[in-house]
Coordinates of C-alpha atoms and ligand atoms in Angstrom, one line a residue:
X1 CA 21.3 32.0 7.9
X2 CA 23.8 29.8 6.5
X3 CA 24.7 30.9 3.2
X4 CA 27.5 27.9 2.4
X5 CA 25.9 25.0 -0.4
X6 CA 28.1 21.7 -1.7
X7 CA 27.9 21.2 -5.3
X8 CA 28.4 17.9 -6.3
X9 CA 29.3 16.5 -9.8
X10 CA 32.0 14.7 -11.6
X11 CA 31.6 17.4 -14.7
X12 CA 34.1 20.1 -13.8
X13 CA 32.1 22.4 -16.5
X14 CA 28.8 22.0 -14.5
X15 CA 30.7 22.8 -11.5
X16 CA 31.9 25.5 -12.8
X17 CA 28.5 26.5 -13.9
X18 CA 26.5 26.4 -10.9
X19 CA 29.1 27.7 -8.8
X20 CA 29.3 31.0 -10.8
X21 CA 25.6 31.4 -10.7
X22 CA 25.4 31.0 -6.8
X23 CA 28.7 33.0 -6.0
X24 CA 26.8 35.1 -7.7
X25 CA 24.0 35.3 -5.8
X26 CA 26.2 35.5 -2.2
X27 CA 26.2 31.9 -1.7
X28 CA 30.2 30.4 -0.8
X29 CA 30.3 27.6 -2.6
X30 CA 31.8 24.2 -1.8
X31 CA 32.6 21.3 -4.5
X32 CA 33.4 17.8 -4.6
X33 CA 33.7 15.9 -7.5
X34 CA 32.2 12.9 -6.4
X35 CA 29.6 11.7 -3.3
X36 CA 32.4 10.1 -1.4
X37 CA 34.3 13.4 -1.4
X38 CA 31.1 15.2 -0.5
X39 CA 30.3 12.4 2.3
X40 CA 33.8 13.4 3.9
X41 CA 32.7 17.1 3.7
X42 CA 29.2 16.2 5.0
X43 CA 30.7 15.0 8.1
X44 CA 32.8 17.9 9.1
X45 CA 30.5 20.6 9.6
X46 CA 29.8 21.0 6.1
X47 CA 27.0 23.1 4.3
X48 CA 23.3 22.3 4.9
X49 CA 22.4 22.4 1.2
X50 CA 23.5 20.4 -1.4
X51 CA 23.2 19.6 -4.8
X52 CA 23.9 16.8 -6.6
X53 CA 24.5 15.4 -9.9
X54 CA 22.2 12.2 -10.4
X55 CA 25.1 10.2 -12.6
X56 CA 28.5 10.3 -10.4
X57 CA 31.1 7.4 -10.9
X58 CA 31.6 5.7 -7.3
X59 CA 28.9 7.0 -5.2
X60 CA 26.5 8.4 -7.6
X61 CA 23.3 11.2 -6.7
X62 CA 20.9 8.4 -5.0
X63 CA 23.4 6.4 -3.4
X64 CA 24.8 9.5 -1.7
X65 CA 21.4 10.3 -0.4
X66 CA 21.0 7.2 0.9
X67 CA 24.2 7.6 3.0
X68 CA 23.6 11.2 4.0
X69 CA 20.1 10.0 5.1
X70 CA 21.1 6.7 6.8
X71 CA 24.0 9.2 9.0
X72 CA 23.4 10.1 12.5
X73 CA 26.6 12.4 12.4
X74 CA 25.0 14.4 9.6
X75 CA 22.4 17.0 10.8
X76 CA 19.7 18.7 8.8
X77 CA 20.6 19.0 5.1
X78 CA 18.3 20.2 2.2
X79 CA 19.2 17.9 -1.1
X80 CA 18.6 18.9 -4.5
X81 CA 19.3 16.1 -7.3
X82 CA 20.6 17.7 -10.4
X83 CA 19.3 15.1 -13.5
X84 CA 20.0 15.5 -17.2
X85 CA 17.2 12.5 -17.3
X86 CA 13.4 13.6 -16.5
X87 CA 12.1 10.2 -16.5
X88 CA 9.8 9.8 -13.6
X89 CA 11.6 6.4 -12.8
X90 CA 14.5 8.4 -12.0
X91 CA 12.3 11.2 -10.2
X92 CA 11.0 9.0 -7.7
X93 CA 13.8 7.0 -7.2
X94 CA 15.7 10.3 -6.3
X95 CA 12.8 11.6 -3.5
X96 CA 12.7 7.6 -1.9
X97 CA 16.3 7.6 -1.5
X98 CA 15.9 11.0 0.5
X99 CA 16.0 14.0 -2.4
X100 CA 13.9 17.0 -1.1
X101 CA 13.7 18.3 -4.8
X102 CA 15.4 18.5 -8.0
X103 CA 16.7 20.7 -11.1
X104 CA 16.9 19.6 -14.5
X105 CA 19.8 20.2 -16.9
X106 CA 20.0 22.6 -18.3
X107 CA 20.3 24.6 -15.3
X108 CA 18.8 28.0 -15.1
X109 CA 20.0 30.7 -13.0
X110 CA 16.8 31.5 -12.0
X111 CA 15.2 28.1 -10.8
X112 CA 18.4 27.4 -9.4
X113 CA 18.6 30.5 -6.9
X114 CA 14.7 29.4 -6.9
X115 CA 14.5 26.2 -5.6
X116 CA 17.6 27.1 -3.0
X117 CA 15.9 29.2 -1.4
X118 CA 13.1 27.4 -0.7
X119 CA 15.8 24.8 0.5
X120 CA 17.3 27.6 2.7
X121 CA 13.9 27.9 3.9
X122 CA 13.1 24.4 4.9
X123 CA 16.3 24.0 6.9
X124 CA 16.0 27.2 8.9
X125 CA 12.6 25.7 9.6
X126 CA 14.0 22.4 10.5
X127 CA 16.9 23.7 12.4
X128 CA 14.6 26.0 14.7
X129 CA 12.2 22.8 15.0
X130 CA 15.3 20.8 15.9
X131 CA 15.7 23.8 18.4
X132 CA 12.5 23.8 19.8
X133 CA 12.7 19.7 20.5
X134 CA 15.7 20.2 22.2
X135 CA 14.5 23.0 24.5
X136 CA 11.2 21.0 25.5
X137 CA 13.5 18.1 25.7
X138 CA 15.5 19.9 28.3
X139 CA 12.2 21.2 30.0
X140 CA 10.9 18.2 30.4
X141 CA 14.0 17.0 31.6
X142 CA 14.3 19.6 34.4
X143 CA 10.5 18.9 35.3
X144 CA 11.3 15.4 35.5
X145 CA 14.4 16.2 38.1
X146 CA 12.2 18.9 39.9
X147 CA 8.9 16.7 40.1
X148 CA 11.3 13.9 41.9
X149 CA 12.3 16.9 44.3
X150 CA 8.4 17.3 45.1
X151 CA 7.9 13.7 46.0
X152 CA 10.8 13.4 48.1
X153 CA 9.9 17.1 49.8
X154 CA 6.3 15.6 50.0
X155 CA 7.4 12.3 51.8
X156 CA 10.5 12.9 53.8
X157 CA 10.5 14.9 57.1
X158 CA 12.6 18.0 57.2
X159 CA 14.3 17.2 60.5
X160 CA 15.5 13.7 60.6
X161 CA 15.5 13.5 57.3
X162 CA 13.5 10.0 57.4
X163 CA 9.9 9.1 55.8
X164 CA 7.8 11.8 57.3
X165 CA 4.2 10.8 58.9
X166 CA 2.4 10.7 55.8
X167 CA 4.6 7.9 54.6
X168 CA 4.1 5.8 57.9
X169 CA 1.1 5.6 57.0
X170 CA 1.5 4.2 53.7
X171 CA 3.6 1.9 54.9
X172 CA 1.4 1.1 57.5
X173 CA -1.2 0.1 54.6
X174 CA 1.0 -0.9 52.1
X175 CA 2.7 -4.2 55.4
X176 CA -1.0 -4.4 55.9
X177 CA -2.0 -5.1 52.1
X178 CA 1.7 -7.2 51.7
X179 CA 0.3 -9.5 54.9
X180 CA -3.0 -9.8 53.3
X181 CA -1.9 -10.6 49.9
X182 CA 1.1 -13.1 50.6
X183 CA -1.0 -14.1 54.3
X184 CA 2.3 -13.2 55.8
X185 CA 2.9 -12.3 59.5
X186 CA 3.3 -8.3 60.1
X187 CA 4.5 -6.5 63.3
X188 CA 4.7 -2.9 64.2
X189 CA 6.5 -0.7 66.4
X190 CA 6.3 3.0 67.9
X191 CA 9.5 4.0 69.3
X192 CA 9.2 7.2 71.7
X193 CA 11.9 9.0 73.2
X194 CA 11.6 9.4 77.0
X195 CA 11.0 12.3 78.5
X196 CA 12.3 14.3 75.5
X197 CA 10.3 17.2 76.8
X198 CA 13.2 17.7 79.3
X199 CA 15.7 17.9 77.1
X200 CA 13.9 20.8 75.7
X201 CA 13.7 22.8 78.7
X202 CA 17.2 22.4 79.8
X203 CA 18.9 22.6 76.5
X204 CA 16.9 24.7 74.0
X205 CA 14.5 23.8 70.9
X206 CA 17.6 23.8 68.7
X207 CA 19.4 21.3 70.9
X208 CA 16.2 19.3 70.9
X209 CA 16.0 19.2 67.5
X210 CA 19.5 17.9 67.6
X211 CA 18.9 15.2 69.5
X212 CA 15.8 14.0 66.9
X213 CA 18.0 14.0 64.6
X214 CA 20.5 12.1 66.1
X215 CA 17.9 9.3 67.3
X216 CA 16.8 8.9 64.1
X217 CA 20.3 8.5 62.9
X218 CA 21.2 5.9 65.1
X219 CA 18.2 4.0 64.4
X220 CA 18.2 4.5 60.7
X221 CA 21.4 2.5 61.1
X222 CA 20.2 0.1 62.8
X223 CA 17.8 -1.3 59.8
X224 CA 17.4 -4.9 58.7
X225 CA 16.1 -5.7 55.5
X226 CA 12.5 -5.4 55.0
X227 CA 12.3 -3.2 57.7
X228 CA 10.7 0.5 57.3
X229 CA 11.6 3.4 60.0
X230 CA 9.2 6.8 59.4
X231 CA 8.8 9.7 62.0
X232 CA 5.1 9.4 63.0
X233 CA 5.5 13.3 64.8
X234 CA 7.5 15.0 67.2
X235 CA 9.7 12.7 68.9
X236 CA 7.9 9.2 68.1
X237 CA 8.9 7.2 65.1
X238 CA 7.1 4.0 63.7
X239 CA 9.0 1.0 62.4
X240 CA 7.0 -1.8 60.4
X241 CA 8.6 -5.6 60.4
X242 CA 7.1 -7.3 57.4
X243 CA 7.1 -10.9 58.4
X244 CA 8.2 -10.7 61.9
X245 CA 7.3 -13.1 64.3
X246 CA 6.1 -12.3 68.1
X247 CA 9.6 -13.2 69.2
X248 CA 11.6 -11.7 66.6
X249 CA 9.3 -8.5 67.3
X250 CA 10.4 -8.2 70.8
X251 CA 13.9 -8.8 70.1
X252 CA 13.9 -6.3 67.1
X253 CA 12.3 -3.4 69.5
X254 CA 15.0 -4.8 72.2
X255 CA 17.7 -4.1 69.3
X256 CA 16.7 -0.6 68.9
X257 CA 15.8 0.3 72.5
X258 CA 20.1 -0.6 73.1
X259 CA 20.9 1.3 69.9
X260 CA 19.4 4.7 71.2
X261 CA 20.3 3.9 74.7
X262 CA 24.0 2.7 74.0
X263 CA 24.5 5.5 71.7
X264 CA 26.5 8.9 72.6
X265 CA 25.2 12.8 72.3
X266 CA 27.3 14.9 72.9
X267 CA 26.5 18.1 74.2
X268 CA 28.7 21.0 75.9
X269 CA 31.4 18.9 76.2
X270 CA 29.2 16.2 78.2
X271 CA 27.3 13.2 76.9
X272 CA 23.5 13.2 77.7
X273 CA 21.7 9.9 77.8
X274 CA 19.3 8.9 75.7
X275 CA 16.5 6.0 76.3
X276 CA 13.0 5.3 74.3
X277 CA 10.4 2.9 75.1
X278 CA 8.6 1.1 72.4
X279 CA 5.0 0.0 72.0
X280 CA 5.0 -3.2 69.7
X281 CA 1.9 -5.1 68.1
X282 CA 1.1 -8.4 65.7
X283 CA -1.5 -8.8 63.6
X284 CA -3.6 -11.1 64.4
X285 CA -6.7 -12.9 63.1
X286 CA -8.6 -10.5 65.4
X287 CA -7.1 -7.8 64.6
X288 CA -9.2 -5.3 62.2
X289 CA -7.5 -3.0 60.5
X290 CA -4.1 -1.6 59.9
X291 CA -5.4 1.5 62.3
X292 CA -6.4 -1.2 64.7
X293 CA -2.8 -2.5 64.9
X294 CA -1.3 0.9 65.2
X295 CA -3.6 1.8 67.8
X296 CA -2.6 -1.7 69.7
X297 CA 1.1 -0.4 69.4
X298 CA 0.2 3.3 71.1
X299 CA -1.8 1.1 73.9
X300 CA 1.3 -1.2 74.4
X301 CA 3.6 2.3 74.4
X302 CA 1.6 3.9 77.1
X303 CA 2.1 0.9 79.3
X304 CA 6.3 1.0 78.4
X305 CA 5.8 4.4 79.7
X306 CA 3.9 3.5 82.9
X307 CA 6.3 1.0 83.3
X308 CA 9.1 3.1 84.3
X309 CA 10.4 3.5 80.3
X310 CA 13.5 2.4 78.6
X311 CA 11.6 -0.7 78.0
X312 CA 9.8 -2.3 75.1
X313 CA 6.2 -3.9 75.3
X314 CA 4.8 -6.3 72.4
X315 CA 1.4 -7.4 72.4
X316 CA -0.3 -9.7 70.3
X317 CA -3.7 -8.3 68.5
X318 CA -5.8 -10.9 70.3
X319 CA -4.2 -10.4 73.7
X320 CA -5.2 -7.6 76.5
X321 CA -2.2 -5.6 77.7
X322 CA -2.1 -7.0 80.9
X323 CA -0.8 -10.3 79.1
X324 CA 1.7 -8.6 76.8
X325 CA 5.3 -9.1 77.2
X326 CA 8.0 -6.7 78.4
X327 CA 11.5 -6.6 78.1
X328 CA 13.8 -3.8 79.4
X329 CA 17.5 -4.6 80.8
X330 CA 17.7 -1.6 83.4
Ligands
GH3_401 P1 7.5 10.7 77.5 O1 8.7 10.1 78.1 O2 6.2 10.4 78.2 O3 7.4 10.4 76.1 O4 7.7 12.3 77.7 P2 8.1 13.3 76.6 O5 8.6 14.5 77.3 O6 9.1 12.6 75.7 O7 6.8 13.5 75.7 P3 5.8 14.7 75.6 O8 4.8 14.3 74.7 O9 5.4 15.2 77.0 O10 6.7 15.9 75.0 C1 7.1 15.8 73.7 C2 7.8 17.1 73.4 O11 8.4 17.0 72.1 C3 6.8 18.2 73.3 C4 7.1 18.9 72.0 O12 7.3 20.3 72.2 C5 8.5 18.3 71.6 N1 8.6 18.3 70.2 C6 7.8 17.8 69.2 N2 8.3 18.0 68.0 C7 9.5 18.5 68.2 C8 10.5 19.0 67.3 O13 10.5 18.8 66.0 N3 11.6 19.5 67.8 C9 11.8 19.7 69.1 N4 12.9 20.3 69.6 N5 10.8 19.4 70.0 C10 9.7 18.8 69.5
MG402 MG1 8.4 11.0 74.5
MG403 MG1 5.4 11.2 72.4

């Protein structure tokens, strides 16, 4: 408990007075003979209790209450006005301007050593309030930072690090909702790695692992704006093209089948080659759903795999595979 209180008055007999009685009483007493003095004090990790005369030349009783109250720098202080005058004028002037109580001269030992410690009181209870704020603030704070940990734990796969399946599919339905809204175009692409079950059995899991994450890398690179890249699952990946047109689909899916297929793993001190095919799809008017379009993309995928892979194959949501375009630079 903090035992230190400010007297403030400009009558060095009063001062004398009340410091007596609360030496007295174990209290170390500060004094300032005016409220500017006691402002200065205030500000330098002065006392949380003070009392003040009402009638000070310069700053007098209310005024300094005013300043004390109007100070971010000053922390919880309990003030008690000390008034010759009883008026009530004076009274409620005194509690407006930010008095928490006040003493009459002449000044009893007794109610003074009274009404400080219910001042002591108030502050330890403010203080430990001011404590308690702090600590939820801090709480909340940390819940905040480990909340935002959750939601990108919850939406970002492990592995490559990228969007995790869950998220494909919102952005599946979120391109799908954008298209509907603006009645923009919308494209979609699944990009596979080729027979990334081979790499499995001739390097090890771990190695295959490596190799996801370094597709996705590469790839994650190779973004445009507006465009979204999420894992879908094991070694296939989905990328939506807000906007895109047919041709710009096809050349977008040609972009990324070079990146993986131009790009370097090294393993062992040699450098295996990489290819994927892609499976590409518009909406169209006929196309139903977001699923629908997806689903399109898989069907246009399976032929890029039949098709000897490294290739990409787009289809429009009207068309039958047959018709869809390929492009593959073998
Ligand atoms: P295709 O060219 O037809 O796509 O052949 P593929 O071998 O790439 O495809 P397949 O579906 O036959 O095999 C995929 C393999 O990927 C099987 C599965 O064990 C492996 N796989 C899936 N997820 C992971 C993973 O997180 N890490 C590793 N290392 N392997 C994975
Ligand atoms: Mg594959
Ligand atoms: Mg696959």
């Amino acid at each position: 408990m903090d035992h230190r209180v400010l007297v403030v008055d400009d009558d060095p007999m009063m001062l004398k007075l009340v410091s007596r009685h609360l030496t007295a009483a174990g209290y170390s007493v500060i004094t300032a003979e005016n409220g500017v003095e006691a402002l200065r004090i205030l500000h330098i990790d002065g006392p949380a209790l003070v009392i003040t005369d009402y009638d000070m030349p310069r700053l007098n009783g209310v005024e300094l209450c005013r300043a004390i109250r109007s100070s971010e720098g000053i922390g919880v202080i309990y003030i008690v006005m000390l008034t010759a005058m009883s008026e009530d004028e004076h009274l409620v002037e005194s509690f407006e301007a930010g008095a928490d109580d006040f003493l009459s001269k002449p000044v009893t030992r007794q109610e003074l050593l009274a009404r400080l410690k219910a001042g002591s009181r108030i502050v330890e209870l403010e203080r430990s309030l001011a404590e308690r704020h702090m600590a939820m603030h801090k709480a909340n704070a940390e819940l905040a930072v480990l909340n935002n940990k959750l939601d990108a734990m919850a939406t970002t796969d492990e592995l490559t690090n990228l969007p995790n399946r869950r998220e494909a599919i919102r952005y599946l339905h979120d391109g799908w909702a954008m298209s509907d809204r603006q009645s923009t175009s919308l494209g979609c692409l699944i990009l596979d790695i080729d027979n990334f079950k081979s790499f499995n059995d001739t390097y090890g899991h771990a190695v295959g692992d490596a190799i996801l994450r370094h597709t996705a890398g590469m790839m994650r690179m190779g973004l445009r704006k507006g465009e979204r890249l999420a894992r879908l699952g094991g070694e296939e990946f989905l990328l939506m093209c807000p906007c895109a047109t047919l041709d710009g689909l096809r050349s977008t899916a040609e972009r990324f089948r070079r990146i993986v297929a131009e790009s370097v793993f090294c393993h062992g001190g040699s450098e295996v080659r990489l290819t994927i095919s892609i499976g590409g799809a518009m909406r169209s008017v006929s196309t139903a759903s977001a699923e629908a379009m997806l689903k399109k993309a898989d069907e246009a995928l399976y032929s890029a795999k039949n098709s000897g892979r490294d290739t990409s194959i787009i289809c429009m949501g009207t068309d039958d595979l047959p018709t869809c375009s390929a492009t593959s630079e073998q």
